[in-house]
Amino acid sequence: MVSQAPFMTFLGDGALALLWQDYAWPVIVIVAKIVLILVPLLLGVAYLTLAERKVIAAMQLRKGPNIVGPFGLLQPIADGLKLLIKETVLPTRANKAVFIAAPMVTFSLSLAAWAVVPFDKGMVLADINVGILYLFAISSLGVYGFIMAGWSSNSRYAFLGALRSAAQMVSYEVSIGFVIVTVLLLVGSLNLSAIVEAQRGVWFALPLFPMFVIFVISGLAETSRLPFDLPEAEAELVAGYNVEYSAMTFALFFLGEYANMILMAAMTAILFLGGWLPPADIAPLNLVPGPVWFALKIASVLFVFLWVRATFPRYRYDQLMRLGWKVFLPVSLGFVVLTAAVVVFAGWHPGGSA
């Protein structure tokens, strides 16, 4: 830790020293932690776009980006610079304040959720007792960015895309909520670190495998990824809610989407794959640092997201709604009842003592 002695000497022993010790220094530490979280996250978002293009190209027997930089590694930087220097076009009859605020809301929410994500034991910005509730609330607020973008654009295509997005996210958040309840029944805590520690014996992906599958598929729908990218259906809506956006306003939506993908992969790793825990508590697996395991699990879930995009065609909207309301909702609700019955009556409690 950086020594405070030089600053204390400079300020003296009076009120300024007290101000530094009690307020300024803690703020600097918090800002430093935020930077340590956001910089790798933004780099991960940028290179996730490259990884997606490379993975899909390999599955389609193509090369993918390979011109800008060695092996195409500078392609995300080139894409960012291109969007940065383009002109931001505002539609004439749009509500300009809401139009500009919408991508900022989407991008900010995708970053704010990382405040409670634990990367290792004790390595978390805010280790609050209602961490999973905070994550669920932040992810639910994301729909407002899409609604704001669709309404403020004064475009029927954008508005239809926003309505589709709202209906889709609300539909699948219900199933995600029931999936989270099954995990909480086994843990007895809303703290994300406690959820990870409860999986030292067995990862919840095994006893809750149907819930694990529902959560991953609902995560695809929540982030509007193929085969559930109906809000952005090009053939019908000319790119959906963001059709009127360009330059950096479009880039913020783009970055927000990929940041939400990483967040959903992190939630999957925490709830079902043991977070930072190794697959088995034996050497040499337990010699690998926890953040490395956490990053590998996030990368594995993201690979599944990209794999699904390259494999499945887009659902029709009625199929999307049928899957959410007539399949996932009753199955997840039934599994909540089954899990509660097993925990209470059979005393079987993978996350700890019953």
mmCIF file of C-alpha atoms in Angstrom:
data_model
loop_
_atom_site.group_PDB
_atom_site.id
_atom_site.type_symbol
_atom_site.label_atom_id
_atom_site.label_comp_id
_atom_site.label_asym_id
_atom_site.label_seq_id
_atom_site.Cartn_x
_atom_site.Cartn_y
_atom_site.Cartn_z
ATOM 1 C CA MET A 1 0.000 0.000 0.000
ATOM 2 C CA VAL A 2 1.235 3.535 -0.728
ATOM 3 C CA SER A 3 2.511 5.291 2.403
ATOM 4 C CA GLN A 4 0.479 8.276 3.626
ATOM 5 C CA ALA A 5 3.400 9.777 5.632
ATOM 6 C CA PRO A 6 4.599 12.341 3.016
ATOM 7 C CA PHE A 7 1.079 13.674 2.575
ATOM 8 C CA MET A 8 0.518 13.852 6.332
ATOM 9 C CA THR A 9 3.764 15.810 6.777
ATOM 10 C CA PHE A 10 2.799 18.230 4.019
ATOM 11 C CA LEU A 11 -0.653 18.895 5.416
ATOM 12 C CA GLY A 12 0.299 18.994 9.070
ATOM 13 C CA ASP A 13 -1.684 17.655 11.997
ATOM 14 C CA GLY A 14 -4.705 19.898 11.679
ATOM 15 C CA ALA A 15 -8.036 19.678 9.921
ATOM 16 C CA LEU A 16 -6.453 19.166 6.510
ATOM 17 C CA ALA A 17 -4.693 16.036 7.739
ATOM 18 C CA LEU A 18 -7.960 14.710 9.135
ATOM 19 C CA LEU A 19 -9.706 15.518 5.868
ATOM 20 C CA TRP A 20 -7.041 13.636 3.936
ATOM 21 C CA GLN A 21 -7.082 10.576 6.177
ATOM 22 C CA ASP A 22 -10.846 10.231 6.555
ATOM 23 C CA TYR A 23 -12.099 11.364 3.150
ATOM 24 C CA ALA A 24 -9.553 12.063 0.412
ATOM 25 C CA TRP A 25 -7.396 8.965 0.822
ATOM 26 C CA PRO A 26 -10.348 6.488 0.900
ATOM 27 C CA VAL A 27 -11.767 8.161 -2.224
ATOM 28 C CA ILE A 28 -8.417 7.782 -4.022
ATOM 29 C CA VAL A 29 -8.261 4.096 -3.054
ATOM 30 C CA ILE A 30 -11.816 3.499 -4.317
ATOM 31 C CA VAL A 31 -11.089 5.308 -7.599
ATOM 32 C CA ALA A 32 -7.923 3.217 -8.040
ATOM 33 C CA LYS A 33 -9.943 0.022 -7.519
ATOM 34 C CA ILE A 34 -12.542 1.182 -10.040
ATOM 35 C CA VAL A 35 -9.800 1.863 -12.601
ATOM 36 C CA LEU A 36 -8.297 -1.598 -11.974
ATOM 37 C CA ILE A 37 -11.699 -3.130 -12.731
ATOM 38 C CA LEU A 38 -12.761 -0.968 -15.677
ATOM 39 C CA VAL A 39 -9.531 -0.940 -17.694
ATOM 40 C CA PRO A 40 -9.305 -4.761 -18.081
ATOM 41 C CA LEU A 41 -13.076 -4.869 -18.631
ATOM 42 C CA LEU A 42 -12.982 -2.324 -21.474
ATOM 43 C CA LEU A 43 -10.012 -4.120 -23.041
ATOM 44 C CA GLY A 44 -11.943 -7.372 -22.734
ATOM 45 C CA VAL A 45 -14.968 -5.782 -24.413
ATOM 46 C CA ALA A 46 -12.811 -4.518 -27.282
ATOM 47 C CA TYR A 47 -11.102 -7.842 -27.879
ATOM 48 C CA LEU A 48 -14.306 -9.841 -27.409
ATOM 49 C CA THR A 49 -15.428 -8.280 -30.711
ATOM 50 C CA LEU A 50 -12.244 -9.590 -32.336
ATOM 51 C CA ALA A 51 -12.640 -13.001 -30.692
ATOM 52 C CA GLU A 52 -16.215 -13.221 -31.981
ATOM 53 C CA ARG A 53 -15.143 -12.499 -35.554
ATOM 54 C CA LYS A 54 -12.242 -14.959 -35.300
ATOM 55 C CA VAL A 55 -14.298 -17.768 -33.757
ATOM 56 C CA ILE A 56 -17.156 -17.433 -36.240
ATOM 57 C CA ALA A 57 -14.653 -17.225 -39.113
ATOM 58 C CA ALA A 58 -12.996 -20.455 -37.957
ATOM 59 C CA MET A 59 -16.370 -22.210 -37.734
ATOM 60 C CA GLN A 60 -17.187 -21.032 -41.259
ATOM 61 C CA LEU A 61 -13.716 -21.963 -42.605
ATOM 62 C CA ARG A 62 -12.652 -18.331 -43.069
ATOM 63 C CA LYS A 63 -9.683 -16.382 -41.737
ATOM 64 C CA GLY A 64 -11.447 -13.438 -40.150
ATOM 65 C CA PRO A 65 -9.661 -10.113 -39.474
ATOM 66 C CA ASN A 66 -5.958 -10.555 -40.237
ATOM 67 C CA ILE A 67 -4.789 -7.299 -41.845
ATOM 68 C CA VAL A 68 -4.641 -4.615 -39.131
ATOM 69 C CA GLY A 69 -1.654 -5.456 -36.936
ATOM 70 C CA PRO A 70 -0.122 -8.912 -36.416
ATOM 71 C CA PHE A 71 -2.831 -11.575 -36.782
ATOM 72 C CA GLY A 72 -5.400 -8.751 -36.843
ATOM 73 C CA LEU A 73 -4.844 -7.902 -33.154
ATOM 74 C CA LEU A 74 -5.166 -4.154 -33.748
ATOM 75 C CA GLN A 75 -8.559 -4.459 -35.469
ATOM 76 C CA PRO A 76 -10.592 -3.412 -32.360
ATOM 77 C CA ILE A 77 -8.432 -0.297 -31.977
ATOM 78 C CA ALA A 78 -8.943 0.574 -35.645
ATOM 79 C CA ASP A 79 -12.708 0.086 -35.287
ATOM 80 C CA GLY A 80 -12.760 2.335 -32.219
ATOM 81 C CA LEU A 81 -10.782 5.081 -33.943
ATOM 82 C CA LYS A 82 -13.073 4.912 -36.957
ATOM 83 C CA LEU A 83 -16.174 5.410 -34.801
ATOM 84 C CA LEU A 84 -14.442 8.145 -32.807
ATOM 85 C CA ILE A 85 -13.702 10.343 -35.831
ATOM 86 C CA LYS A 86 -17.082 9.875 -37.533
ATOM 87 C CA GLU A 87 -19.754 12.530 -37.279
ATOM 88 C CA THR A 88 -22.563 12.033 -34.778
ATOM 89 C CA VAL A 89 -25.805 12.546 -36.719
ATOM 90 C CA LEU A 90 -28.869 13.641 -34.742
ATOM 91 C CA PRO A 91 -32.269 13.077 -36.387
ATOM 92 C CA THR A 92 -34.066 16.363 -37.038
ATOM 93 C CA ARG A 93 -37.245 15.624 -35.075
ATOM 94 C CA ALA A 94 -35.659 13.479 -32.373
ATOM 95 C CA ASN A 95 -35.752 14.347 -28.688
ATOM 96 C CA LYS A 96 -32.065 15.187 -28.598
ATOM 97 C CA ALA A 97 -31.522 15.081 -24.823
ATOM 98 C CA VAL A 98 -33.055 11.612 -24.446
ATOM 99 C CA PHE A 99 -31.462 10.484 -27.725
ATOM 100 C CA ILE A 100 -27.969 11.249 -26.424
ATOM 101 C CA ALA A 101 -28.659 10.006 -22.884
ATOM 102 C CA ALA A 102 -29.903 6.555 -23.986
ATOM 103 C CA PRO A 103 -26.530 5.040 -25.002
ATOM 104 C CA MET A 104 -24.911 6.624 -21.942
ATOM 105 C CA VAL A 105 -27.473 4.934 -19.678
ATOM 106 C CA THR A 106 -26.954 1.550 -21.358
ATOM 107 C CA PHE A 107 -23.164 1.743 -21.174
ATOM 108 C CA SER A 108 -23.067 3.088 -17.600
ATOM 109 C CA LEU A 109 -25.347 0.340 -16.273
ATOM 110 C CA SER A 110 -23.234 -2.355 -17.948
ATOM 111 C CA LEU A 111 -20.207 -1.049 -15.999
ATOM 112 C CA ALA A 112 -21.937 -0.297 -12.681
ATOM 113 C CA ALA A 113 -22.877 -3.941 -12.186
ATOM 114 C CA TRP A 114 -19.214 -4.919 -11.732
ATOM 115 C CA ALA A 115 -19.081 -3.142 -8.354
ATOM 116 C CA VAL A 116 -20.244 -6.308 -6.546
ATOM 117 C CA VAL A 117 -18.588 -9.006 -8.681
ATOM 118 C CA PRO A 118 -15.932 -10.913 -6.642
ATOM 119 C CA PHE A 119 -12.796 -11.872 -8.590
ATOM 120 C CA ASP A 120 -11.236 -13.796 -5.698
ATOM 121 C CA LYS A 121 -11.763 -14.180 -1.977
ATOM 122 C CA GLY A 122 -11.879 -10.617 -0.637
ATOM 123 C CA MET A 123 -11.145 -9.163 -4.096
ATOM 124 C CA VAL A 124 -14.342 -7.190 -4.660
ATOM 125 C CA LEU A 125 -15.115 -3.464 -4.777
ATOM 126 C CA ALA A 126 -18.296 -3.631 -2.652
ATOM 127 C CA ASP A 127 -18.887 -6.893 -0.769
ATOM 128 C CA ILE A 128 -22.520 -6.155 0.070
ATOM 129 C CA ASN A 129 -24.923 -8.715 1.511
ATOM 130 C CA VAL A 130 -27.468 -8.207 -1.279
ATOM 131 C CA GLY A 131 -25.031 -8.476 -4.183
ATOM 132 C CA ILE A 132 -27.169 -10.798 -6.306
ATOM 133 C CA LEU A 133 -30.182 -8.511 -5.804
ATOM 134 C CA TYR A 134 -28.071 -5.537 -6.910
ATOM 135 C CA LEU A 135 -26.976 -7.393 -10.059
ATOM 136 C CA PHE A 136 -30.539 -8.383 -10.876
ATOM 137 C CA ALA A 137 -31.732 -4.806 -10.393
ATOM 138 C CA ILE A 138 -28.975 -3.343 -12.587
ATOM 139 C CA SER A 139 -29.614 -5.845 -15.382
ATOM 140 C CA SER A 140 -33.345 -5.068 -15.198
ATOM 141 C CA LEU A 141 -32.696 -1.340 -15.590
ATOM 142 C CA GLY A 142 -30.909 -1.949 -18.901
ATOM 143 C CA VAL A 143 -34.216 -2.022 -20.751
ATOM 144 C CA TYR A 144 -34.678 1.707 -20.114
ATOM 145 C CA GLY A 145 -31.756 2.554 -22.377
ATOM 146 C CA PHE A 146 -33.386 0.676 -25.255
ATOM 147 C CA ILE A 147 -36.807 2.228 -24.623
ATOM 148 C CA MET A 148 -35.279 5.716 -24.468
ATOM 149 C CA ALA A 149 -33.390 5.130 -27.727
ATOM 150 C CA GLY A 150 -36.424 3.804 -29.586
ATOM 151 C CA TRP A 151 -38.816 6.503 -28.407
ATOM 152 C CA SER A 152 -36.465 9.486 -28.817
ATOM 153 C CA SER A 153 -35.421 8.546 -32.378
ATOM 154 C CA ASN A 154 -38.872 9.439 -33.777
ATOM 155 C CA SER A 155 -38.632 6.369 -36.008
ATOM 156 C CA ARG A 156 -41.174 3.567 -36.250
ATOM 157 C CA TYR A 157 -38.466 0.972 -36.874
ATOM 158 C CA ALA A 158 -36.479 2.068 -33.815
ATOM 159 C CA PHE A 159 -39.622 2.154 -31.653
ATOM 160 C CA LEU A 160 -40.680 -1.345 -32.729
ATOM 161 C CA GLY A 161 -37.190 -2.601 -31.908
ATOM 162 C CA ALA A 162 -37.359 -0.970 -28.468
ATOM 163 C CA LEU A 163 -40.751 -2.559 -27.722
ATOM 164 C CA ARG A 164 -39.447 -5.947 -28.795
ATOM 165 C CA SER A 165 -36.434 -5.508 -26.537
ATOM 166 C CA ALA A 166 -38.568 -4.535 -23.541
ATOM 167 C CA ALA A 167 -40.924 -7.493 -23.963
ATOM 168 C CA GLN A 168 -38.047 -9.914 -24.492
ATOM 169 C CA MET A 169 -36.015 -8.762 -21.491
ATOM 170 C CA VAL A 170 -39.005 -8.760 -19.142
ATOM 171 C CA SER A 171 -40.043 -12.234 -20.311
ATOM 172 C CA TYR A 172 -36.681 -13.855 -19.681
ATOM 173 C CA GLU A 173 -35.887 -11.939 -16.487
ATOM 174 C CA VAL A 174 -38.769 -13.812 -14.856
ATOM 175 C CA SER A 175 -37.052 -17.139 -15.564
ATOM 176 C CA ILE A 176 -33.661 -15.755 -14.503
ATOM 177 C CA GLY A 177 -35.230 -14.645 -11.230
ATOM 178 C CA PHE A 178 -36.528 -18.140 -10.453
ATOM 179 C CA VAL A 179 -33.156 -19.653 -11.376
ATOM 180 C CA ILE A 180 -31.444 -17.308 -8.918
ATOM 181 C CA VAL A 181 -33.973 -18.289 -6.224
ATOM 182 C CA THR A 182 -32.994 -21.972 -6.586
ATOM 183 C CA VAL A 183 -29.345 -21.045 -5.990
ATOM 184 C CA LEU A 184 -30.262 -18.911 -2.975
ATOM 185 C CA LEU A 185 -32.215 -21.817 -1.477
ATOM 186 C CA LEU A 186 -29.024 -23.870 -1.451
ATOM 187 C CA VAL A 187 -26.821 -21.073 -0.105
ATOM 188 C CA GLY A 188 -29.024 -19.091 2.249
ATOM 189 C CA SER A 189 -27.323 -15.815 1.377
ATOM 190 C CA LEU A 190 -27.548 -13.040 -1.213
ATOM 191 C CA ASN A 191 -23.806 -12.345 -0.963
ATOM 192 C CA LEU A 192 -21.933 -13.332 -4.133
ATOM 193 C CA SER A 193 -18.783 -14.370 -2.261
ATOM 194 C CA ALA A 194 -20.884 -16.643 -0.028
ATOM 195 C CA ILE A 195 -22.447 -18.205 -3.131
ATOM 196 C CA VAL A 196 -18.992 -19.039 -4.477
ATOM 197 C CA GLU A 197 -17.738 -20.397 -1.133
ATOM 198 C CA ALA A 198 -20.818 -22.647 -0.900
ATOM 199 C CA GLN A 199 -19.626 -24.449 -4.054
ATOM 200 C CA ARG A 200 -16.379 -25.784 -2.569
ATOM 201 C CA GLY A 201 -17.902 -29.251 -2.369
ATOM 202 C CA VAL A 202 -19.747 -29.334 -5.685
ATOM 203 C CA TRP A 203 -20.464 -26.726 -8.346
ATOM 204 C CA PHE A 204 -24.168 -25.932 -8.556
ATOM 205 C CA ALA A 205 -24.112 -26.657 -12.301
ATOM 206 C CA LEU A 206 -24.323 -30.368 -11.393
ATOM 207 C CA PRO A 207 -27.278 -30.587 -8.944
ATOM 208 C CA LEU A 208 -29.035 -27.681 -10.710
ATOM 209 C CA PHE A 209 -28.178 -28.648 -14.282
ATOM 210 C CA PRO A 210 -31.636 -27.821 -15.769
ATOM 211 C CA MET A 211 -31.451 -24.385 -14.098
ATOM 212 C CA PHE A 212 -27.923 -23.943 -15.432
ATOM 213 C CA VAL A 213 -29.122 -24.565 -18.996
ATOM 214 C CA ILE A 214 -32.113 -22.238 -18.573
ATOM 215 C CA PHE A 215 -29.861 -19.512 -17.152
ATOM 216 C CA VAL A 216 -27.405 -19.685 -20.066
ATOM 217 C CA ILE A 217 -30.180 -19.611 -22.675
ATOM 218 C CA SER A 218 -31.992 -16.810 -20.841
ATOM 219 C CA GLY A 219 -28.677 -14.949 -20.747
ATOM 220 C CA LEU A 220 -28.586 -15.095 -24.528
ATOM 221 C CA ALA A 221 -32.089 -13.609 -24.656
ATOM 222 C CA GLU A 222 -31.291 -11.008 -21.989
ATOM 223 C CA THR A 223 -28.302 -9.757 -23.995
ATOM 224 C CA SER A 224 -30.216 -9.960 -27.321
ATOM 225 C CA ARG A 225 -27.765 -12.432 -28.827
ATOM 226 C CA LEU A 226 -28.517 -14.904 -31.581
ATOM 227 C CA PRO A 227 -30.801 -16.810 -31.833
ATOM 228 C CA PHE A 228 -32.719 -14.225 -29.767
ATOM 229 C CA ASP A 229 -31.583 -10.983 -31.444
ATOM 230 C CA LEU A 230 -35.125 -10.002 -32.418
ATOM 231 C CA PRO A 231 -34.706 -6.361 -31.273
ATOM 232 C CA GLU A 232 -31.972 -5.980 -33.903
ATOM 233 C CA ALA A 233 -33.533 -8.083 -36.665
ATOM 234 C CA GLU A 234 -31.999 -6.487 -39.763
ATOM 235 C CA ALA A 235 -34.453 -7.938 -42.268
ATOM 236 C CA GLU A 236 -37.472 -6.515 -40.443
ATOM 237 C CA LEU A 237 -36.344 -3.470 -38.430
ATOM 238 C CA VAL A 238 -33.229 -2.160 -40.225
ATOM 239 C CA ALA A 239 -31.067 -2.771 -37.077
ATOM 240 C CA GLY A 240 -33.790 -2.085 -34.487
ATOM 241 C CA TYR A 241 -33.686 0.457 -31.663
ATOM 242 C CA ASN A 242 -30.243 1.826 -32.669
ATOM 243 C CA VAL A 243 -31.040 2.395 -36.351
ATOM 244 C CA GLU A 244 -30.687 6.194 -36.052
ATOM 245 C CA TYR A 245 -27.404 6.103 -34.130
ATOM 246 C CA SER A 246 -23.927 6.676 -35.531
ATOM 247 C CA ALA A 247 -20.335 7.283 -34.433
ATOM 248 C CA MET A 248 -19.713 7.198 -30.655
ATOM 249 C CA THR A 249 -23.393 7.018 -29.688
ATOM 250 C CA PHE A 250 -23.628 3.773 -31.654
ATOM 251 C CA ALA A 251 -20.293 2.656 -30.170
ATOM 252 C CA LEU A 252 -21.670 3.034 -26.626
ATOM 253 C CA PHE A 253 -24.590 0.716 -27.444
ATOM 254 C CA PHE A 254 -22.148 -1.691 -29.052
ATOM 255 C CA LEU A 255 -19.803 -1.648 -26.047
ATOM 256 C CA GLY A 256 -22.742 -1.958 -23.650
ATOM 257 C CA GLU A 257 -23.969 -5.096 -25.417
ATOM 258 C CA TYR A 258 -20.598 -6.814 -25.184
ATOM 259 C CA ALA A 259 -20.042 -5.649 -21.591
ATOM 260 C CA ASN A 260 -23.413 -7.215 -20.720
ATOM 261 C CA MET A 261 -22.274 -10.445 -22.378
ATOM 262 C CA ILE A 262 -19.193 -10.535 -20.143
ATOM 263 C CA LEU A 263 -21.347 -9.706 -17.101
ATOM 264 C CA MET A 264 -23.782 -12.521 -17.898
ATOM 265 C CA ALA A 265 -20.845 -14.931 -18.312
ATOM 266 C CA ALA A 266 -19.472 -13.761 -14.941
ATOM 267 C CA MET A 267 -22.869 -14.328 -13.282
ATOM 268 C CA THR A 268 -22.980 -17.826 -14.778
ATOM 269 C CA ALA A 269 -19.506 -18.557 -13.411
ATOM 270 C CA ILE A 270 -20.412 -17.263 -9.935
ATOM 271 C CA LEU A 271 -23.810 -18.946 -9.627
ATOM 272 C CA PHE A 272 -23.040 -22.318 -11.199
ATOM 273 C CA LEU A 273 -19.324 -22.814 -11.963
ATOM 274 C CA GLY A 274 -17.699 -22.036 -8.634
ATOM 275 C CA GLY A 275 -16.480 -18.522 -9.390
ATOM 276 C CA TRP A 276 -12.753 -18.328 -8.633
ATOM 277 C CA LEU A 277 -12.592 -21.891 -7.227
ATOM 278 C CA PRO A 278 -10.569 -24.553 -9.094
ATOM 279 C CA PRO A 279 -12.368 -27.643 -10.447
ATOM 280 C CA ALA A 280 -10.793 -29.694 -7.632
ATOM 281 C CA ASP A 281 -8.874 -28.634 -4.527
ATOM 282 C CA ILE A 282 -5.732 -30.549 -5.490
ATOM 283 C CA ALA A 283 -2.309 -29.605 -6.795
ATOM 284 C CA PRO A 284 -1.523 -28.235 -9.315
ATOM 285 C CA LEU A 285 -5.086 -26.914 -9.832
ATOM 286 C CA ASN A 286 -5.200 -25.082 -6.502
ATOM 287 C CA LEU A 287 -1.876 -23.379 -7.271
ATOM 288 C CA VAL A 288 -3.477 -21.337 -10.071
ATOM 289 C CA PRO A 289 -4.656 -17.918 -8.795
ATOM 290 C CA GLY A 290 -8.418 -17.521 -8.329
ATOM 291 C CA PRO A 291 -8.801 -14.622 -10.797
ATOM 292 C CA VAL A 292 -7.258 -16.809 -13.511
ATOM 293 C CA TRP A 293 -9.853 -19.534 -12.946
ATOM 294 C CA PHE A 294 -12.598 -16.896 -12.915
ATOM 295 C CA ALA A 295 -11.373 -15.443 -16.231
ATOM 296 C CA LEU A 296 -11.137 -18.909 -17.803
ATOM 297 C CA LYS A 297 -14.718 -19.723 -16.797
ATOM 298 C CA ILE A 298 -15.959 -16.407 -18.183
ATOM 299 C CA ALA A 299 -14.094 -17.088 -21.443
ATOM 300 C CA SER A 300 -15.639 -20.577 -21.652
ATOM 301 C CA VAL A 301 -19.183 -19.249 -21.276
ATOM 302 C CA LEU A 302 -18.466 -16.500 -23.826
ATOM 303 C CA PHE A 303 -17.219 -19.129 -26.261
ATOM 304 C CA VAL A 304 -20.582 -20.880 -25.916
ATOM 305 C CA PHE A 305 -22.303 -17.560 -26.700
ATOM 306 C CA LEU A 306 -20.229 -17.192 -29.874
ATOM 307 C CA TRP A 307 -20.686 -20.858 -30.783
ATOM 308 C CA VAL A 308 -24.477 -20.499 -30.550
ATOM 309 C CA ARG A 309 -24.382 -17.432 -32.806
ATOM 310 C CA ALA A 310 -22.509 -19.346 -35.495
ATOM 311 C CA THR A 311 -24.802 -22.381 -35.245
ATOM 312 C CA PHE A 312 -28.470 -21.489 -34.771
ATOM 313 C CA PRO A 313 -30.811 -19.432 -36.962
ATOM 314 C CA ARG A 314 -32.893 -16.602 -35.520
ATOM 315 C CA TYR A 315 -36.134 -17.517 -33.748
ATOM 316 C CA ARG A 316 -39.472 -16.095 -34.812
ATOM 317 C CA TYR A 317 -40.953 -13.739 -32.253
ATOM 318 C CA ASP A 318 -43.781 -16.122 -31.325
ATOM 319 C CA GLN A 319 -41.225 -18.902 -30.794
ATOM 320 C CA LEU A 320 -39.189 -16.608 -28.566
ATOM 321 C CA MET A 321 -42.187 -15.780 -26.373
ATOM 322 C CA ARG A 322 -43.415 -19.364 -26.295
ATOM 323 C CA LEU A 323 -40.030 -20.576 -25.065
ATOM 324 C CA GLY A 324 -39.900 -17.950 -22.333
ATOM 325 C CA TRP A 325 -43.455 -18.141 -21.003
ATOM 326 C CA LYS A 326 -44.578 -21.713 -21.788
ATOM 327 C CA VAL A 327 -41.329 -23.634 -21.263
ATOM 328 C CA PHE A 328 -38.788 -21.795 -19.107
ATOM 329 C CA LEU A 329 -41.252 -20.198 -16.686
ATOM 330 C CA PRO A 330 -43.091 -23.400 -15.614
ATOM 331 C CA VAL A 331 -39.890 -25.474 -15.572
ATOM 332 C CA SER A 332 -37.989 -22.939 -13.448
ATOM 333 C CA LEU A 333 -40.955 -22.449 -11.109
ATOM 334 C CA GLY A 334 -41.331 -26.213 -10.703
ATOM 335 C CA PHE A 335 -37.626 -26.573 -9.970
ATOM 336 C CA VAL A 336 -37.866 -23.883 -7.275
ATOM 337 C CA VAL A 337 -40.554 -25.943 -5.534
ATOM 338 C CA LEU A 338 -38.554 -29.164 -5.989
ATOM 339 C CA THR A 339 -35.356 -27.596 -4.644
ATOM 340 C CA ALA A 340 -37.150 -26.168 -1.615
ATOM 341 C CA ALA A 341 -38.735 -29.575 -0.907
ATOM 342 C CA VAL A 342 -35.387 -31.366 -1.139
ATOM 343 C CA VAL A 343 -33.654 -28.851 1.121
ATOM 344 C CA VAL A 344 -36.416 -28.822 3.754
ATOM 345 C CA PHE A 345 -37.610 -32.424 3.859
ATOM 346 C CA ALA A 346 -34.651 -34.495 2.649
ATOM 347 C CA GLY A 347 -32.048 -32.319 4.329
ATOM 348 C CA TRP A 348 -29.808 -32.514 1.254
ATOM 349 C CA HIS A 349 -27.964 -29.222 1.103
ATOM 350 C CA PRO A 350 -24.994 -29.033 -1.329
ATOM 351 C CA GLY A 351 -24.134 -25.497 -0.246
ATOM 352 C CA GLY A 352 -23.735 -26.289 3.423
ATOM 353 C CA SER A 353 -25.632 -27.734 6.347
ATOM 354 C CA ALA A 354 -29.410 -27.946 6.088
#
